[in-house]
Amino acid sequence: MKLPKMKNKIVYKLFAFFTAVLFIFMLIINGFFYFFFNKQTIELRRTDLREKVSTIANTISLFLQNDTTNDDQQQQSPPPIPPGNGMPPAVHGHMGMGMHPSAISDTAIPYYRALVYYIKLLNRMDMSDIWIINNDRQFLISNNRHHRPVQYNELPPGGIEVINEALQGNVIVADSFSGVLGTPATTAAAPIKGADGSYVGAVLMHSPINEMNNSILYAIRLLLISSLFAMMIALPASLLVSYYCTDPLRKMKKMALAIADGKYNIKTDVHQSDEIGDLASSFDQMAIKLNEAAKESGRLDKARRIFTANVSHELRTPVTVLRASLEALTSGVINDETRQKEYHQQMLNETIYLERLVNDMLELSKLQNPDFKIEMSKFILNDLISDAARAMRPFAAAKQIRIITDISLPPAEMFGDYGRLRQMLIVVLDNAIKFSEPDSEISLQLCLKDDLAILKITDNGCGISPDVLPHIFDRFHKVDNERNKKGTGLGLAIAKQIAMRHGVEIKVDSVLDKGSVFSFIFKNLSFL
């Protein structure tokens, strides 16, 4: 039996699922990285800009303070007071350091010449635009190497507020100058202190954002390349994982096809401690059960054939005798009255045997039916054994056989079908009487062992052969000898079914030509 081939194999579905998950995961990781890296980069840039502009402002303040101190020590006449409490005159420049022509050659303000070179050096190192404004809002140094020249009156309101904040002694970082600079930029402003400690100007440092964006874009490109490289490695791995995960399913499919073909002695050979392993174990258990069921079915089929053959054999003999007797009587061949009585008696005996056989078959069929209800009630086990022994004594006495009872057990109450259990004991006692020699004994001993009541029925008969002993409870099994010619072969099978319905265990020990011992183990008793 072949199943249709699956169009969409689960391995491809798993591979597609892993691929989609990896791609989505990569997008999420890249998105989070871009967001947090961009935010972190901006914060670090702003912090760095704040520290740099503060350092520049402090350095310029030291220029002013040292220049004033040197002038006092040398007792020189102070230089001409520039606008803004000691700051040099305003100068403007574009694409380079700009200053008033007379300021460079003016030896009265030497610190200004050093300041110009200091700002120029910083500009070359940092590639940022640096402005210095005095407290009169005049540009002293305006290095717009990246942008056009700017006048104070061109500044936006936000830029003026930044300058005002710096002139009041605050260090501030803002993006207010992007419009006037013509490109997105971050600006940091810090105050400059004069010799008397007052704020005489401010330093503004502009850093274009495009340089920071270039760094961010480079990091993003690096992350994307790394992610693609990781996916190139992960996709073949996911394909292998998909094949690994579906390999047990392929094995179970192979096993299912084998079971469909009637091969039950097969296993999946899957050993995993997960749900798939549990499923494979269930498949193995199912195969074991099916194999056992197949064997049991074969055994039952064989037993059914044997049963049918036995029933046919058992019925054929009495039916043949009845037919022959009737044909002889009706044909007038038998005229003697005495012989006619013999024929009638033989027909009656065969009819009685047939009736007993049919009744035993119906009895066994009922007991083997799990839906058949037996009448359960409470009774004393001691009384049951005494009753069965008393009922069989007349039959034993006909062969000069004595039935002796030895009940050393206190009254034990049992829940079961009294009549059926009595029938079970009578079947065994009947066999014991049948196969025992005249002038012998049959003993019934009831005792307590390990909290279990054990009844032993012992005879001194012919015993049972070891090769026959395992089959004595089979249907229609009987010993072919003169003593058992009237037996149906169903008695012990009926007794076994009654014992099973009551949870009673039967054991048989026998020695050929010496006798047999049938042991009945009763459970769930309550002693009075």
Short mmCIF file of C-alpha atoms in Angstrom, two decimals:
data_model
loop_
_atom_site.label_atom_id
_atom_site.label_comp_id
_atom_site.label_asym_id
_atom_site.label_seq_id
_atom_site.Cartn_x
_atom_site.Cartn_y
_atom_site.Cartn_z
CA MET A 1 0.00 0.00 0.00
CA LYS A 2 1.47 3.34 -1.07
CA LEU A 3 0.33 6.71 0.11
CA PRO A 4 0.23 9.70 -2.28
CA LYS A 5 3.39 11.79 -2.23
CA MET A 6 3.07 15.05 -0.30
CA LYS A 7 3.27 18.09 -2.54
CA ASN A 8 4.39 20.51 0.15
CA LYS A 9 6.93 18.72 2.25
CA ILE A 10 7.15 19.84 5.84
CA VAL A 11 10.93 20.26 5.51
CA TYR A 12 10.37 23.03 2.96
CA LYS A 13 7.76 24.62 5.19
CA LEU A 14 10.16 24.57 8.12
CA PHE A 15 12.94 26.00 5.95
CA ALA A 16 10.64 28.80 4.73
CA PHE A 17 9.56 29.44 8.32
CA PHE A 18 13.15 29.63 9.59
CA THR A 19 14.08 31.92 6.68
CA ALA A 20 11.18 34.27 7.39
CA VAL A 21 11.98 34.32 11.10
CA LEU A 22 15.64 35.06 10.43
CA PHE A 23 14.75 37.85 7.98
CA ILE A 24 12.25 39.44 10.38
CA PHE A 25 14.72 39.05 13.22
CA MET A 26 17.40 40.76 11.12
CA LEU A 27 15.06 43.66 10.33
CA ILE A 28 14.13 44.07 13.97
CA ILE A 29 17.77 43.94 15.11
CA ASN A 30 18.82 46.44 12.46
CA GLY A 31 15.93 48.73 13.34
CA PHE A 32 16.75 48.63 17.05
CA PHE A 33 20.44 49.10 16.32
CA TYR A 34 19.80 52.11 14.07
CA PHE A 35 17.48 53.71 16.62
CA PHE A 36 19.70 53.22 19.67
CA PHE A 37 23.00 53.72 17.84
CA ASN A 38 21.75 56.95 16.26
CA LYS A 39 20.46 58.17 19.61
CA GLN A 40 23.63 57.19 21.40
CA THR A 41 25.84 58.75 18.71
CA ILE A 42 23.93 62.04 18.86
CA GLU A 43 24.17 62.11 22.66
CA LEU A 44 27.89 61.36 22.59
CA ARG A 45 28.42 64.02 19.89
CA ARG A 46 26.52 66.62 21.87
CA THR A 47 28.40 65.72 25.06
CA ASP A 48 31.72 65.85 23.23
CA LEU A 49 30.80 69.21 21.67
CA ARG A 50 29.79 70.55 25.09
CA GLU A 51 33.13 69.51 26.61
CA LYS A 52 35.13 70.95 23.71
CA VAL A 53 33.41 74.34 23.70
CA SER A 54 33.76 74.55 27.49
CA THR A 55 37.50 73.82 27.19
CA ILE A 56 37.92 76.46 24.48
CA ALA A 57 35.99 79.06 26.54
CA ASN A 58 38.08 78.31 29.63
CA THR A 59 41.29 78.58 27.62
CA ILE A 60 40.27 81.96 26.17
CA SER A 61 39.34 83.12 29.67
CA LEU A 62 42.84 82.21 30.85
CA PHE A 63 44.27 84.23 27.89
CA LEU A 64 42.41 87.29 29.08
CA GLN A 65 43.24 86.81 32.74
CA ASN A 66 46.96 86.13 32.10
CA ASP A 67 47.26 89.12 29.77
CA THR A 68 45.82 91.45 32.39
CA THR A 69 48.12 90.03 35.06
CA ASN A 70 51.21 90.50 32.87
CA ASP A 71 50.22 94.08 32.12
CA ASP A 72 49.94 94.83 35.84
CA GLN A 73 53.29 93.31 36.64
CA GLN A 74 55.08 95.18 33.86
CA GLN A 75 53.27 98.39 34.82
CA GLN A 76 52.52 99.09 31.24
CA SER A 77 49.80 101.36 30.15
CA PRO A 78 46.69 99.36 29.27
CA PRO A 79 45.92 98.85 25.64
CA PRO A 80 43.06 100.63 24.06
CA ILE A 81 39.83 99.20 25.50
CA PRO A 82 38.08 97.31 22.74
CA PRO A 83 34.35 97.06 22.63
CA GLY A 84 32.95 94.53 25.09
CA ASN A 85 35.03 94.86 28.30
CA GLY A 86 38.46 94.00 27.03
CA MET A 87 37.66 91.89 23.93
CA PRO A 88 39.44 92.87 20.68
CA PRO A 89 37.64 94.66 17.90
CA ALA A 90 35.17 92.75 15.76
CA VAL A 91 36.47 91.01 12.67
CA HIS A 92 34.79 88.69 10.17
CA GLY A 93 36.17 86.08 7.91
CA HIS A 94 35.03 83.56 5.36
CA MET A 95 36.70 80.26 4.45
CA GLY A 96 39.55 80.96 6.86
CA MET A 97 40.49 82.92 9.92
CA GLY A 98 39.29 86.54 9.56
CA MET A 99 40.40 89.58 11.61
CA HIS A 100 40.81 93.32 11.46
CA PRO A 101 44.05 94.23 9.59
CA SER A 102 45.29 96.49 12.35
CA ALA A 103 44.63 93.81 15.01
CA ILE A 104 47.30 91.47 13.71
CA SER A 105 50.03 94.14 13.74
CA ASP A 106 48.85 95.78 16.97
CA THR A 107 51.42 94.79 19.64
CA ALA A 108 49.24 96.30 22.33
CA ILE A 109 46.99 93.21 22.22
CA PRO A 110 49.42 90.27 21.88
CA TYR A 111 46.98 87.75 23.33
CA TYR A 112 44.65 88.33 20.40
CA ARG A 113 47.27 87.20 17.91
CA ALA A 114 47.83 84.00 19.94
CA LEU A 115 44.06 83.49 20.20
CA VAL A 116 43.73 83.64 16.43
CA TYR A 117 46.36 80.96 15.96
CA TYR A 118 44.77 78.86 18.74
CA ILE A 119 41.37 78.92 17.05
CA LYS A 120 42.96 78.21 13.69
CA LEU A 121 44.73 75.17 15.16
CA LEU A 122 41.50 73.88 16.72
CA ASN A 123 39.70 74.33 13.45
CA ARG A 124 42.25 72.25 11.58
CA MET A 125 42.10 69.50 14.18
CA ASP A 126 38.32 69.31 14.66
CA MET A 127 37.03 70.50 11.27
CA SER A 128 34.32 72.50 13.06
CA ASP A 129 33.30 76.14 12.66
CA ILE A 130 34.16 78.31 15.68
CA TRP A 131 32.70 81.75 16.43
CA ILE A 132 33.71 84.12 19.17
CA ILE A 133 31.22 86.87 20.06
CA ASN A 134 31.68 89.59 22.64
CA ASN A 135 29.01 90.74 25.05
CA ASP A 136 28.07 93.50 22.60
CA ARG A 137 26.95 90.79 20.15
CA GLN A 138 29.84 91.55 17.81
CA PHE A 139 31.67 88.79 15.89
CA LEU A 140 35.35 88.86 16.94
CA ILE A 141 36.26 85.64 15.10
CA SER A 142 33.95 84.07 12.59
CA ASN A 143 35.49 81.02 10.94
CA ASN A 144 32.92 79.79 8.42
CA ARG A 145 35.04 77.41 6.49
CA HIS A 146 32.02 75.29 5.60
CA HIS A 147 29.38 78.03 5.18
CA ARG A 148 28.84 81.54 3.90
CA PRO A 149 29.64 84.63 6.07
CA VAL A 150 27.01 85.35 8.70
CA GLN A 151 26.05 88.67 10.29
CA TYR A 152 24.61 88.93 13.75
CA ASN A 153 21.37 90.39 12.45
CA GLU A 154 20.94 87.30 10.27
CA LEU A 155 20.83 84.97 13.25
CA PRO A 156 17.46 83.24 13.91
CA PRO A 157 15.64 83.89 17.20
CA GLY A 158 16.73 80.49 18.45
CA GLY A 159 20.37 81.30 17.71
CA ILE A 160 20.13 84.64 19.54
CA GLU A 161 18.65 82.85 22.56
CA VAL A 162 21.59 80.41 22.55
CA ILE A 163 24.06 83.34 22.52
CA ASN A 164 22.15 85.12 25.29
CA GLU A 165 22.17 81.97 27.40
CA ALA A 166 25.94 81.62 26.93
CA LEU A 167 26.56 85.30 27.78
CA GLN A 168 24.67 84.69 31.01
CA GLY A 169 27.13 81.96 32.02
CA ASN A 170 25.41 78.80 30.72
CA VAL A 171 26.84 76.08 28.53
CA ILE A 172 24.16 75.08 26.02
CA VAL A 173 23.85 72.70 23.06
CA ALA A 174 21.19 73.31 20.40
CA ASP A 175 20.33 72.90 16.70
CA SER A 176 19.15 76.47 16.24
CA PHE A 177 21.82 77.51 13.68
CA SER A 178 21.00 74.89 11.04
CA GLY A 179 18.89 77.33 9.03
CA VAL A 180 21.43 80.14 8.85
CA LEU A 181 24.34 77.76 8.25
CA GLY A 182 22.51 76.17 5.35
CA THR A 183 23.04 72.58 6.57
CA PRO A 184 21.95 70.55 9.62
CA ALA A 185 24.39 71.18 12.43
CA THR A 186 24.70 70.97 16.18
CA THR A 187 25.91 74.05 18.02
CA ALA A 188 27.48 74.28 21.48
CA ALA A 189 27.95 77.64 23.22
CA ALA A 190 29.97 78.47 26.35
CA PRO A 191 30.68 81.78 28.15
CA ILE A 192 34.08 83.54 28.27
CA LYS A 193 35.13 85.14 31.58
CA GLY A 194 37.08 88.37 31.70
CA ALA A 195 39.82 89.36 34.14
CA ASP A 196 37.26 90.65 36.65
CA GLY A 197 35.23 87.42 36.48
CA SER A 198 32.40 88.85 34.41
CA TYR A 199 31.21 87.25 31.16
CA VAL A 200 32.75 89.22 28.32
CA GLY A 201 31.84 86.99 25.38
CA ALA A 202 30.87 83.56 24.15
CA VAL A 203 32.39 80.75 22.09
CA LEU A 204 30.13 78.97 19.57
CA MET A 205 31.21 75.71 17.99
CA HIS A 206 29.22 74.30 15.01
CA SER A 207 29.55 70.64 14.03
CA PRO A 208 27.82 69.50 10.79
CA ILE A 209 25.50 66.53 11.33
CA ASN A 210 26.32 65.02 7.94
CA GLU A 211 29.67 63.86 9.29
CA MET A 212 27.88 62.08 12.13
CA ASN A 213 25.33 60.66 9.68
CA ASN A 214 28.16 59.31 7.59
CA SER A 215 29.46 57.43 10.62
CA ILE A 216 25.98 56.09 11.37
CA LEU A 217 25.43 55.03 7.76
CA TYR A 218 28.79 53.29 7.75
CA ALA A 219 27.85 51.39 10.91
CA ILE A 220 24.46 50.45 9.38
CA ARG A 221 26.14 49.21 6.20
CA LEU A 222 28.54 47.15 8.29
CA LEU A 223 25.63 45.69 10.27
CA LEU A 224 23.68 44.87 7.09
CA ILE A 225 26.69 43.13 5.55
CA SER A 226 27.22 41.19 8.77
CA SER A 227 23.52 40.24 8.88
CA LEU A 228 23.56 39.04 5.27
CA PHE A 229 26.70 37.03 5.94
CA ALA A 230 25.06 35.55 9.05
CA MET A 231 21.97 34.63 6.99
CA MET A 232 24.18 32.93 4.39
CA ILE A 233 25.52 30.75 7.19
CA ALA A 234 22.19 30.34 9.00
CA LEU A 235 20.07 29.32 5.99
CA PRO A 236 21.98 26.10 5.19
CA ALA A 237 22.01 25.37 8.92
CA SER A 238 18.23 25.87 9.08
CA LEU A 239 17.84 23.51 6.11
CA LEU A 240 19.86 20.87 7.95
CA VAL A 241 17.82 21.44 11.11
CA SER A 242 14.62 21.06 9.07
CA TYR A 243 15.82 17.74 7.69
CA TYR A 244 16.88 16.66 11.18
CA CYS A 245 13.51 17.59 12.69
CA THR A 246 11.55 15.80 9.96
CA ASP A 247 13.73 12.67 9.85
CA PRO A 248 11.71 11.01 12.67
CA LEU A 249 8.52 11.78 10.74
CA ARG A 250 9.94 10.04 7.66
CA LYS A 251 10.81 7.03 9.79
CA MET A 252 7.30 6.97 11.27
CA LYS A 253 5.83 7.24 7.76
CA LYS A 254 7.92 4.26 6.68
CA MET A 255 6.73 2.35 9.74
CA ALA A 256 3.07 3.25 9.06
CA LEU A 257 3.38 1.94 5.48
CA ALA A 258 4.93 -1.27 6.80
CA ILE A 259 2.09 -1.69 9.30
CA ALA A 260 -0.40 -1.09 6.51
CA ASP A 261 1.25 -3.99 4.66
CA GLY A 262 0.81 -6.22 7.71
CA LYS A 263 4.39 -6.00 9.03
CA TYR A 264 3.98 -5.43 12.76
CA ASN A 265 7.46 -6.47 13.98
CA ILE A 266 9.02 -3.12 13.12
CA LYS A 267 10.23 -0.11 15.10
CA THR A 268 10.84 3.54 14.31
CA ASP A 269 14.35 3.59 15.86
CA VAL A 270 13.69 7.15 17.03
CA HIS A 271 15.18 8.01 20.42
CA GLN A 272 14.40 11.59 21.44
CA SER A 273 13.32 13.11 24.74
CA ASP A 274 10.64 15.37 23.30
CA GLU A 275 7.12 15.29 21.83
CA ILE A 276 8.33 13.64 18.60
CA GLY A 277 10.12 11.01 20.67
CA ASP A 278 6.90 10.39 22.62
CA LEU A 279 4.99 10.04 19.34
CA ALA A 280 7.58 7.59 18.00
CA SER A 281 7.39 5.62 21.25
CA SER A 282 3.60 5.50 20.85
CA PHE A 283 4.08 4.17 17.30
CA ASP A 284 6.41 1.47 18.66
CA GLN A 285 3.91 0.53 21.35
CA MET A 286 1.16 0.44 18.75
CA ALA A 287 3.24 -1.91 16.58
CA ILE A 288 3.87 -4.16 19.58
CA LYS A 289 0.15 -4.24 20.42
CA LEU A 290 -0.77 -4.91 16.80
CA ASN A 291 1.80 -7.69 16.64
CA GLU A 292 0.39 -9.22 19.82
CA ALA A 293 -3.13 -8.78 18.47
CA ALA A 294 -2.14 -10.45 15.20
CA LYS A 295 -0.65 -13.37 17.09
CA GLU A 296 -3.70 -13.56 19.34
CA SER A 297 -5.95 -13.37 16.30
CA GLY A 298 -4.04 -16.23 14.73
CA ARG A 299 -4.23 -18.20 17.94
CA LEU A 300 -7.96 -17.53 18.25
CA ASP A 301 -8.49 -18.43 14.64
CA LYS A 302 -6.64 -21.67 15.19
CA ALA A 303 -8.61 -22.27 18.39
CA ARG A 304 -11.84 -21.53 16.53
CA ARG A 305 -10.97 -24.06 13.86
CA ILE A 306 -10.06 -26.60 16.49
CA PHE A 307 -13.25 -25.76 18.40
CA THR A 308 -15.33 -26.21 15.27
CA ALA A 309 -13.62 -29.49 14.52
CA ASN A 310 -14.11 -30.67 18.10
CA VAL A 311 -17.76 -29.66 18.17
CA SER A 312 -18.29 -31.42 14.84
CA HIS A 313 -16.58 -34.51 16.21
CA GLU A 314 -18.48 -34.45 19.49
CA LEU A 315 -21.80 -34.00 17.72
CA ARG A 316 -21.12 -36.46 14.92
CA THR A 317 -20.76 -39.50 17.19
CA PRO A 318 -24.09 -39.20 19.09
CA VAL A 319 -25.95 -38.09 15.98
CA THR A 320 -24.56 -41.06 14.06
CA VAL A 321 -25.59 -43.43 16.86
CA LEU A 322 -29.07 -41.91 17.01
CA ARG A 323 -29.53 -42.14 13.26
CA ALA A 324 -28.33 -45.74 13.08
CA SER A 325 -30.58 -46.75 15.98
CA LEU A 326 -33.61 -45.03 14.48
CA GLU A 327 -32.98 -46.55 11.04
CA ALA A 328 -32.72 -50.00 12.60
CA LEU A 329 -35.91 -49.56 14.57
CA THR A 330 -37.97 -47.99 11.76
CA SER A 331 -36.86 -50.46 9.13
CA GLY A 332 -38.13 -53.37 11.20
CA VAL A 333 -34.76 -55.07 11.26
CA ILE A 334 -34.86 -55.21 15.07
CA ASN A 335 -37.89 -57.28 16.06
CA ASP A 336 -36.73 -58.58 19.41
CA GLU A 337 -38.28 -56.54 22.25
CA THR A 338 -35.22 -56.85 24.45
CA ARG A 339 -32.95 -55.48 21.75
CA GLN A 340 -35.43 -52.72 20.99
CA LYS A 341 -35.19 -51.65 24.67
CA GLU A 342 -31.41 -51.63 24.39
CA TYR A 343 -31.61 -49.43 21.32
CA HIS A 344 -34.03 -47.08 23.08
CA GLN A 345 -31.76 -46.88 26.10
CA GLN A 346 -28.76 -46.15 23.88
CA MET A 347 -30.68 -43.38 22.10
CA LEU A 348 -31.66 -41.88 25.48
CA ASN A 349 -28.05 -41.93 26.67
CA GLU A 350 -26.86 -40.21 23.52
CA THR A 351 -29.62 -37.61 23.84
CA ILE A 352 -28.61 -36.94 27.46
CA TYR A 353 -25.00 -36.55 26.33
CA LEU A 354 -26.05 -34.13 23.58
CA GLU A 355 -28.10 -32.12 26.05
CA ARG A 356 -25.17 -31.94 28.47
CA LEU A 357 -22.82 -30.96 25.66
CA VAL A 358 -25.08 -28.16 24.45
CA ASN A 359 -25.65 -26.92 28.00
CA ASP A 360 -21.91 -26.87 28.71
CA MET A 361 -21.25 -24.96 25.48
CA LEU A 362 -23.93 -22.41 26.34
CA GLU A 363 -22.54 -22.13 29.88
CA LEU A 364 -19.01 -21.53 28.63
CA SER A 365 -20.22 -19.02 26.04
CA LYS A 366 -22.04 -17.06 28.75
CA LEU A 367 -19.02 -17.00 31.06
CA GLN A 368 -16.71 -15.84 28.27
CA ASN A 369 -19.03 -12.95 27.44
CA PRO A 370 -17.88 -9.89 29.46
CA ASP A 371 -21.41 -8.49 29.32
CA PHE A 372 -22.86 -11.53 31.06
CA LYS A 373 -23.73 -10.58 34.62
CA ILE A 374 -23.26 -13.08 37.40
CA GLU A 375 -25.23 -12.85 40.62
CA MET A 376 -22.92 -11.49 43.30
CA SER A 377 -23.68 -11.73 47.01
CA LYS A 378 -21.89 -12.23 50.34
CA PHE A 379 -21.43 -15.73 51.72
CA ILE A 380 -19.11 -17.76 53.95
CA LEU A 381 -16.35 -19.51 52.03
CA ASN A 382 -16.20 -22.32 54.63
CA ASP A 383 -19.86 -23.14 53.97
CA LEU A 384 -19.30 -23.19 50.20
CA ILE A 385 -16.54 -25.83 50.49
CA SER A 386 -18.54 -27.99 52.91
CA ASP A 387 -21.57 -27.78 50.62
CA ALA A 388 -19.60 -28.85 47.52
CA ALA A 389 -18.01 -31.79 49.41
CA ARG A 390 -21.38 -32.89 50.77
CA ALA A 391 -22.98 -32.77 47.29
CA MET A 392 -20.29 -35.02 45.77
CA ARG A 393 -20.05 -37.61 48.57
CA PRO A 394 -22.86 -39.82 47.17
CA PHE A 395 -21.06 -40.02 43.78
CA ALA A 396 -17.78 -40.77 45.53
CA ALA A 397 -19.38 -43.42 47.71
CA ALA A 398 -20.53 -45.28 44.59
CA LYS A 399 -16.80 -45.94 43.89
CA GLN A 400 -15.92 -46.47 47.59
CA ILE A 401 -14.05 -43.12 47.57
CA ARG A 402 -13.97 -41.01 50.71
CA ILE A 403 -14.09 -37.19 50.60
CA ILE A 404 -12.36 -35.67 53.62
CA THR A 405 -12.55 -31.94 54.49
CA ASP A 406 -9.97 -30.13 56.62
CA ILE A 407 -11.01 -26.51 57.21
CA SER A 408 -8.56 -24.76 59.55
CA LEU A 409 -9.62 -21.29 58.52
CA PRO A 410 -11.88 -19.07 60.64
CA PRO A 411 -15.17 -18.10 58.97
CA ALA A 412 -14.20 -16.04 55.91
CA GLU A 413 -16.74 -13.84 54.16
CA MET A 414 -16.53 -13.57 50.36
CA PHE A 415 -18.40 -11.58 47.74
CA GLY A 416 -19.28 -13.58 44.61
CA ASP A 417 -21.71 -15.89 42.86
CA TYR A 418 -22.27 -18.80 45.27
CA GLY A 419 -23.79 -21.08 42.65
CA ARG A 420 -21.03 -20.55 40.08
CA LEU A 421 -18.24 -21.08 42.60
CA ARG A 422 -19.97 -24.26 43.84
CA GLN A 423 -20.12 -25.40 40.20
CA MET A 424 -16.36 -24.74 39.86
CA LEU A 425 -15.54 -26.94 42.87
CA ILE A 426 -17.94 -29.68 41.76
CA VAL A 427 -16.25 -29.83 38.31
CA VAL A 428 -12.86 -30.45 39.94
CA LEU A 429 -14.29 -32.93 42.46
CA ASP A 430 -16.11 -34.78 39.65
CA ASN A 431 -12.84 -35.16 37.75
CA ALA A 432 -11.08 -36.29 40.92
CA ILE A 433 -13.72 -38.97 41.51
CA LYS A 434 -13.66 -39.98 37.83
CA PHE A 435 -9.88 -40.55 37.69
CA SER A 436 -9.35 -41.93 41.23
CA GLU A 437 -9.10 -45.63 42.02
CA PRO A 438 -11.81 -47.27 44.17
CA ASP A 439 -11.25 -47.33 47.91
CA SER A 440 -9.12 -44.12 47.86
CA GLU A 441 -9.41 -40.64 49.38
CA ILE A 442 -10.00 -37.13 48.11
CA SER A 443 -9.10 -34.34 50.55
CA LEU A 444 -10.25 -30.74 50.66
CA GLN A 445 -7.88 -28.63 52.79
CA LEU A 446 -8.61 -24.94 53.43
CA CYS A 447 -5.88 -22.94 55.17
CA LEU A 448 -4.51 -19.43 55.51
CA LYS A 449 -1.12 -18.47 54.04
CA ASP A 450 0.26 -14.94 53.67
CA ASP A 451 -3.23 -13.48 54.32
CA LEU A 452 -4.63 -15.57 51.45
CA ALA A 453 -7.13 -18.39 51.72
CA ILE A 454 -5.87 -21.47 49.82
CA LEU A 455 -8.05 -24.49 49.06
CA LYS A 456 -6.28 -27.67 47.93
CA ILE A 457 -8.21 -30.55 46.38
CA THR A 458 -5.93 -33.61 46.38
CA ASP A 459 -6.65 -36.98 44.78
CA ASN A 460 -4.67 -40.18 44.40
CA GLY A 461 -5.73 -40.88 40.84
CA CYS A 462 -3.86 -41.55 37.64
CA GLY A 463 -2.35 -38.07 37.48
CA ILE A 464 -1.78 -35.88 34.44
CA SER A 465 1.04 -36.19 31.92
CA PRO A 466 3.44 -33.17 31.86
CA ASP A 467 2.84 -32.60 28.14
CA VAL A 468 -0.94 -32.58 28.71
CA LEU A 469 -0.92 -30.44 31.87
CA PRO A 470 -0.68 -27.01 30.11
CA HIS A 471 -3.81 -27.77 28.03
CA ILE A 472 -6.23 -29.15 30.62
CA PHE A 473 -8.22 -25.87 30.71
CA ASP A 474 -8.64 -25.73 26.93
CA ARG A 475 -12.09 -26.33 25.48
CA PHE A 476 -12.84 -29.88 24.36
CA HIS A 477 -9.58 -31.14 25.78
CA LYS A 478 -10.13 -34.49 27.45
CA VAL A 479 -8.23 -37.69 28.14
CA ASP A 480 -9.15 -40.46 25.78
CA ASN A 481 -9.68 -43.38 28.12
CA GLU A 482 -12.50 -45.51 29.38
CA ARG A 483 -13.05 -43.35 32.47
CA ASN A 484 -13.69 -40.18 30.49
CA LYS A 485 -15.83 -41.49 27.63
CA LYS A 486 -18.83 -39.49 28.86
CA GLY A 487 -16.89 -36.25 29.34
CA THR A 488 -17.46 -33.23 27.09
CA GLY A 489 -14.01 -31.61 27.59
CA LEU A 490 -15.65 -28.36 28.74
CA GLY A 491 -15.76 -28.83 32.50
CA LEU A 492 -12.34 -27.43 33.41
CA ALA A 493 -12.71 -24.63 30.81
CA ILE A 494 -15.94 -23.62 32.57
CA ALA A 495 -14.21 -23.83 35.98
CA LYS A 496 -11.37 -21.62 34.69
CA GLN A 497 -13.82 -18.98 33.44
CA ILE A 498 -15.68 -18.96 36.78
CA ALA A 499 -12.37 -18.51 38.64
CA MET A 500 -11.35 -15.65 36.36
CA ARG A 501 -14.68 -13.86 36.87
CA HIS A 502 -14.11 -14.00 40.67
CA GLY A 503 -10.40 -13.19 40.74
CA VAL A 504 -9.54 -16.69 41.94
CA GLU A 505 -6.20 -18.13 40.86
CA ILE A 506 -5.97 -21.84 39.98
CA LYS A 507 -2.75 -23.85 40.12
CA VAL A 508 -2.32 -27.51 39.24
CA ASP A 509 0.43 -29.89 40.36
CA SER A 510 0.32 -33.47 39.17
CA VAL A 511 2.50 -36.56 39.09
CA LEU A 512 1.65 -39.27 36.61
CA ASP A 513 0.17 -42.40 38.26
CA LYS A 514 0.30 -40.75 41.70
CA GLY A 515 -2.38 -38.04 41.70
CA SER A 516 -3.09 -34.36 41.26
CA VAL A 517 -3.48 -31.28 43.45
CA PHE A 518 -5.74 -28.39 42.36
CA SER A 519 -5.02 -25.22 44.40
CA PHE A 520 -7.54 -22.35 44.53
CA ILE A 521 -6.24 -19.02 45.88
CA PHE A 522 -9.03 -16.75 47.15
CA LYS A 523 -8.39 -13.02 47.63
CA ASN A 524 -10.30 -10.09 49.13
CA LEU A 525 -11.73 -12.03 52.06
CA SER A 526 -12.86 -10.63 55.38
CA PHE A 527 -12.63 -12.83 58.44
CA LEU A 528 -15.42 -12.84 61.00
#
